[in-house]
PDB file of C-alpha atoms and ligand atoms in Angstrom:
ATOM      1  CA  UNK A   1      15.813 -14.458   3.796  1.00 50.00           C
ATOM      2  CA  UNK A   2      12.219 -14.415   4.965  1.00 52.00           C
ATOM      3  CA  UNK A   3      10.705 -17.521   6.422  1.00 57.00           C
ATOM      4  CA  UNK A   4       7.178 -18.496   5.520  1.00 66.00           C
ATOM      5  CA  UNK A   5       5.254 -19.792   8.437  1.00 92.00           C
ATOM      6  CA  UNK A   6       1.877 -21.449   8.448  1.00 95.00           C
ATOM      7  CA  UNK A   7      -0.277 -21.654  11.522  1.00 97.00           C
ATOM      8  CA  UNK A   8      -3.563 -23.439  12.079  1.00 98.00           C
ATOM      9  CA  UNK A   9      -6.241 -21.619  14.019  1.00 98.00           C
ATOM     10  CA  UNK A  10      -7.629 -22.585  17.403  1.00 98.00           C
ATOM     11  CA  UNK A  11     -10.580 -24.588  16.017  1.00 98.00           C
ATOM     12  CA  UNK A  12      -8.428 -26.254  13.386  1.00 98.00           C
ATOM     13  CA  UNK A  13     -10.650 -25.400  10.403  1.00 98.00           C
ATOM     14  CA  UNK A  14      -8.461 -22.725   8.848  1.00 97.00           C
ATOM     15  CA  UNK A  15      -4.877 -21.705   8.621  1.00 96.00           C
ATOM     16  CA  UNK A  16      -2.891 -18.687   7.592  1.00 97.00           C
ATOM     17  CA  UNK A  17       0.593 -18.048   6.316  1.00 96.00           C
ATOM     18  CA  UNK A  18       2.714 -15.522   8.135  1.00 96.00           C
ATOM     19  CA  UNK A  19       5.482 -13.276   6.977  1.00 94.00           C
ATOM     20  CA  UNK A  20       8.253 -12.690   9.538  1.00 94.00           C
ATOM     21  CA  UNK A  21      10.355  -9.899   8.118  1.00 93.00           C
ATOM     22  CA  UNK A  22      14.128 -10.435   8.454  1.00 93.00           C
ATOM     23  CA  UNK A  23      13.412 -13.261  10.906  1.00 92.00           C
ATOM     24  CA  UNK A  24      13.633 -10.825  13.773  1.00 95.00           C
ATOM     25  CA  UNK A  25      10.924 -12.788  15.542  1.00 95.00           C
ATOM     26  CA  UNK A  26      10.529 -16.531  15.785  1.00 94.00           C
ATOM     27  CA  UNK A  27       7.349 -18.418  14.997  1.00 95.00           C
ATOM     28  CA  UNK A  28       6.776 -18.880  18.735  1.00 96.00           C
ATOM     29  CA  UNK A  29       5.795 -15.215  18.939  1.00 98.00           C
ATOM     30  CA  UNK A  30       2.480 -16.130  17.290  1.00 98.00           C
ATOM     31  CA  UNK A  31       0.906 -17.697  20.330  1.00 98.00           C
ATOM     32  CA  UNK A  32      -2.519 -18.347  18.870  1.00 98.00           C
ATOM     33  CA  UNK A  33      -4.572 -17.740  15.765  1.00 98.00           C
ATOM     34  CA  UNK A  34      -8.340 -17.402  15.624  1.00 98.00           C
ATOM     35  CA  UNK A  35     -10.200 -17.653  12.328  1.00 98.00           C
ATOM     36  CA  UNK A  36     -13.622 -16.075  11.689  1.00 97.00           C
ATOM     37  CA  UNK A  37     -15.223 -19.290  12.932  1.00 98.00           C
ATOM     38  CA  UNK A  38     -13.428 -19.420  16.272  1.00 98.00           C
ATOM     39  CA  UNK A  39     -12.561 -15.776  17.001  1.00 98.00           C
ATOM     40  CA  UNK A  40     -15.724 -15.445  19.098  1.00 96.00           C
ATOM     41  CA  UNK A  41     -14.089 -17.864  21.585  1.00 94.00           C
ATOM     42  CA  UNK A  42     -11.289 -15.413  22.184  1.00 96.00           C
ATOM     43  CA  UNK A  43     -11.573 -12.769  24.834  1.00 96.00           C
ATOM     44  CA  UNK A  44     -10.043  -9.888  22.978  1.00 97.00           C
ATOM     45  CA  UNK A  45      -7.077  -8.369  24.759  1.00 98.00           C
ATOM     46  CA  UNK A  46      -5.636  -5.354  22.900  1.00 98.00           C
ATOM     47  CA  UNK A  47      -2.345  -5.728  24.807  1.00 98.00           C
ATOM     48  CA  UNK A  48      -1.588  -9.079  23.195  1.00 98.00           C
ATOM     49  CA  UNK A  49      -4.004  -9.403  20.285  1.00 98.00           C
ATOM     50  CA  UNK A  50      -4.531  -7.887  16.897  1.00 98.00           C
ATOM     51  CA  UNK A  51      -7.875  -8.155  15.141  1.00 98.00           C
ATOM     52  CA  UNK A  52      -8.102  -7.983  11.356  1.00 98.00           C
ATOM     53  CA  UNK A  53     -11.731  -8.228  10.305  1.00 97.00           C
ATOM     54  CA  UNK A  54     -12.855 -11.516  11.837  1.00 96.00           C
ATOM     55  CA  UNK A  55      -9.382 -12.944  12.372  1.00 98.00           C
ATOM     56  CA  UNK A  56      -7.401 -12.516  15.586  1.00 98.00           C
ATOM     57  CA  UNK A  57      -3.675 -12.992  16.038  1.00 98.00           C
ATOM     58  CA  UNK A  58      -2.505 -13.452  19.623  1.00 98.00           C
ATOM     59  CA  UNK A  59       1.147 -12.635  20.204  1.00 98.00           C
ATOM     60  CA  UNK A  60       3.488 -13.743  22.952  1.00 98.00           C
ATOM     61  CA  UNK A  61       4.351 -10.149  23.786  1.00 98.00           C
ATOM     62  CA  UNK A  62       7.019 -11.008  26.367  1.00 98.00           C
ATOM     63  CA  UNK A  63       8.915 -13.008  23.790  1.00 98.00           C
ATOM     64  CA  UNK A  64       8.285 -10.397  21.083  1.00 98.00           C
ATOM     65  CA  UNK A  65       9.604  -7.619  23.353  1.00 97.00           C
ATOM     66  CA  UNK A  66      12.632  -9.643  24.317  1.00 96.00           C
ATOM     67  CA  UNK A  67      13.512 -10.302  20.668  1.00 96.00           C
ATOM     68  CA  UNK A  68      12.832  -6.815  19.309  1.00 96.00           C
ATOM     69  CA  UNK A  69      14.539  -5.063  22.188  1.00 94.00           C
ATOM     70  CA  UNK A  70      17.660  -7.203  21.923  1.00 93.00           C
ATOM     71  CA  UNK A  71      17.854  -7.243  18.116  1.00 95.00           C
ATOM     72  CA  UNK A  72      16.456  -3.838  17.155  1.00 95.00           C
ATOM     73  CA  UNK A  73      17.186  -1.826  20.293  1.00 92.00           C
ATOM     74  CA  UNK A  74      13.544  -0.779  20.500  1.00 92.00           C
ATOM     75  CA  UNK A  75      11.956   0.655  23.599  1.00 93.00           C
ATOM     76  CA  UNK A  76       9.827  -2.104  25.148  1.00 94.00           C
ATOM     77  CA  UNK A  77       6.794   0.209  25.352  1.00 94.00           C
ATOM     78  CA  UNK A  78       6.908   0.731  21.589  1.00 94.00           C
ATOM     79  CA  UNK A  79       6.399  -2.956  20.944  1.00 97.00           C
ATOM     80  CA  UNK A  80       2.651  -3.426  20.586  1.00 97.00           C
ATOM     81  CA  UNK A  81       0.602  -5.952  18.584  1.00 98.00           C
ATOM     82  CA  UNK A  82      -0.080  -3.265  15.972  1.00 98.00           C
ATOM     83  CA  UNK A  83       3.625  -2.595  15.640  1.00 97.00           C
ATOM     84  CA  UNK A  84       4.479  -6.275  15.148  1.00 98.00           C
ATOM     85  CA  UNK A  85       1.895  -6.474  12.374  1.00 98.00           C
ATOM     86  CA  UNK A  86       2.446  -3.148  10.596  1.00 97.00           C
ATOM     87  CA  UNK A  87       6.227  -3.450  10.658  1.00 96.00           C
ATOM     88  CA  UNK A  88       5.972  -6.817   8.896  1.00 96.00           C
ATOM     89  CA  UNK A  89       7.820  -8.643  11.664  1.00 96.00           C
ATOM     90  CA  UNK A  90       4.779 -10.870  12.189  1.00 97.00           C
ATOM     91  CA  UNK A  91       1.928 -10.292   9.777  1.00 97.00           C
ATOM     92  CA  UNK A  92      -0.068 -12.065   7.068  1.00 97.00           C
ATOM     93  CA  UNK A  93       1.984 -13.238   4.130  1.00 95.00           C
ATOM     94  CA  UNK A  94      -0.949 -12.356   1.889  1.00 95.00           C
ATOM     95  CA  UNK A  95      -3.085  -9.221   2.168  1.00 96.00           C
ATOM     96  CA  UNK A  96      -5.454 -11.427   4.181  1.00 97.00           C
ATOM     97  CA  UNK A  97      -5.591 -15.176   4.838  1.00 97.00           C
ATOM     98  CA  UNK A  98      -6.884 -16.993   1.772  1.00 95.00           C
ATOM     99  CA  UNK A  99      -6.102 -14.229  -0.699  1.00 95.00           C
ATOM    100  CA  UNK A 100      -4.114 -16.430  -3.090  1.00 93.00           C
ATOM    101  CA  UNK A 101      -6.974 -18.883  -3.438  1.00 92.00           C
ATOM    102  CA  UNK A 102      -9.473 -16.069  -4.033  1.00 92.00           C
ATOM    103  CA  UNK A 103      -7.193 -14.585  -6.675  1.00 93.00           C
ATOM    104  CA  UNK A 104      -6.919 -17.883  -8.523  1.00 91.00           C
ATOM    105  CA  UNK A 105     -10.675 -18.208  -8.631  1.00 89.00           C
ATOM    106  CA  UNK A 106     -11.348 -14.629  -9.645  1.00 88.00           C
ATOM    107  CA  UNK A 107      -8.707 -14.622 -12.322  1.00 89.00           C
ATOM    108  CA  UNK A 108      -9.772 -17.807 -14.063  1.00 88.00           C
ATOM    109  CA  UNK A 109     -12.351 -15.942 -16.105  1.00 83.00           C
ATOM    110  CA  UNK A 110      -9.987 -13.164 -17.155  1.00 90.00           C
ATOM    111  CA  UNK A 111      -7.202 -15.648 -17.945  1.00 90.00           C
ATOM    112  CA  UNK A 112      -9.401 -17.059 -20.684  1.00 89.00           C
ATOM    113  CA  UNK A 113      -8.948 -13.802 -22.593  1.00 91.00           C
ATOM    114  CA  UNK A 114      -5.177 -14.159 -22.628  1.00 90.00           C
ATOM    115  CA  UNK A 115      -5.281 -16.273 -25.803  1.00 89.00           C
ATOM    116  CA  UNK A 116      -8.355 -14.892 -27.504  1.00 92.00           C
ATOM    117  CA  UNK A 117      -7.892 -11.170 -26.905  1.00 94.00           C
ATOM    118  CA  UNK A 118      -4.492 -10.223 -25.390  1.00 93.00           C
ATOM    119  CA  UNK A 119      -5.136  -6.459 -25.486  1.00 95.00           C
ATOM    120  CA  UNK A 120      -8.401  -6.746 -23.660  1.00 94.00           C
ATOM    121  CA  UNK A 121      -6.782  -9.203 -21.279  1.00 94.00           C
ATOM    122  CA  UNK A 122      -4.201  -6.603 -20.214  1.00 94.00           C
ATOM    123  CA  UNK A 123      -6.888  -3.969 -19.690  1.00 95.00           C
ATOM    124  CA  UNK A 124      -9.081  -6.348 -17.738  1.00 94.00           C
ATOM    125  CA  UNK A 125      -6.294  -7.658 -15.530  1.00 93.00           C
ATOM    126  CA  UNK A 126      -5.114  -4.182 -14.623  1.00 94.00           C
ATOM    127  CA  UNK A 127      -8.570  -2.808 -13.836  1.00 95.00           C
ATOM    128  CA  UNK A 128      -9.385  -5.986 -11.918  1.00 94.00           C
ATOM    129  CA  UNK A 129      -6.259  -5.537  -9.826  1.00 92.00           C
ATOM    130  CA  UNK A 130      -7.055  -1.908  -9.008  1.00 94.00           C
ATOM    131  CA  UNK A 131     -10.651  -2.771  -8.145  1.00 95.00           C
ATOM    132  CA  UNK A 132      -9.481  -5.641  -5.973  1.00 94.00           C
ATOM    133  CA  UNK A 133      -7.199  -3.462  -3.843  1.00 94.00           C
ATOM    134  CA  UNK A 134      -9.963  -0.862  -3.501  1.00 95.00           C
ATOM    135  CA  UNK A 135     -12.320  -3.593  -2.342  1.00 96.00           C
ATOM    136  CA  UNK A 136      -9.827  -4.880   0.247  1.00 97.00           C
ATOM    137  CA  UNK A 137      -9.412  -1.345   1.588  1.00 97.00           C
ATOM    138  CA  UNK A 138     -13.178  -0.904   1.760  1.00 97.00           C
ATOM    139  CA  UNK A 139     -13.418  -4.226   3.595  1.00 97.00           C
ATOM    140  CA  UNK A 140     -10.959  -2.845   6.131  1.00 97.00           C
ATOM    141  CA  UNK A 141      -8.109  -5.358   5.845  1.00 98.00           C
ATOM    142  CA  UNK A 142      -5.245  -3.869   7.784  1.00 97.00           C
ATOM    143  CA  UNK A 143      -2.504  -4.553   5.248  1.00 96.00           C
ATOM    144  CA  UNK A 144      -4.576  -3.176   2.366  1.00 95.00           C
ATOM    145  CA  UNK A 145      -5.308  -0.007   4.344  1.00 93.00           C
ATOM    146  CA  UNK A 146      -1.595   0.517   4.916  1.00 89.00           C
ATOM    147  CA  UNK A 147      -0.642  -0.217   1.294  1.00 78.00           C
TER     148      UNK A 147
HETATM  149 ZN1   ZN B   1     -10.775 -21.414  13.606  1.00 61.18          ZN
END
């Protein structure tokens, strides 16, 4: 079972859903979240923080090390913010925060074709999906780059 966890950013204007693979880590490991509007308030510390475009996740690295070392037998030095994110133990649930909403909006137009022209709908939806992933990679979203 994977828990879905939502956290509001420091300024309170935005939130993001997190994926905590296998529940190895608890929600407390995500110490702070900075959205594009408040990330300039954060003094970026690569030892505890991970930046993804204009978002910053700050981890409680002591807690994260304690949990990963005891549950996964990892070497403490191997546990870095990038590892917590890339391994899926504490990363975005979506490709980036707000992706689901963007998808709904972008797809509305294509969905209209579903009834009128099903063949074209399938072509459009598949090329839209490919183009979307390419765009996320070009934008530099960490999960898209790793996909
Ligand atoms: Zn914010």
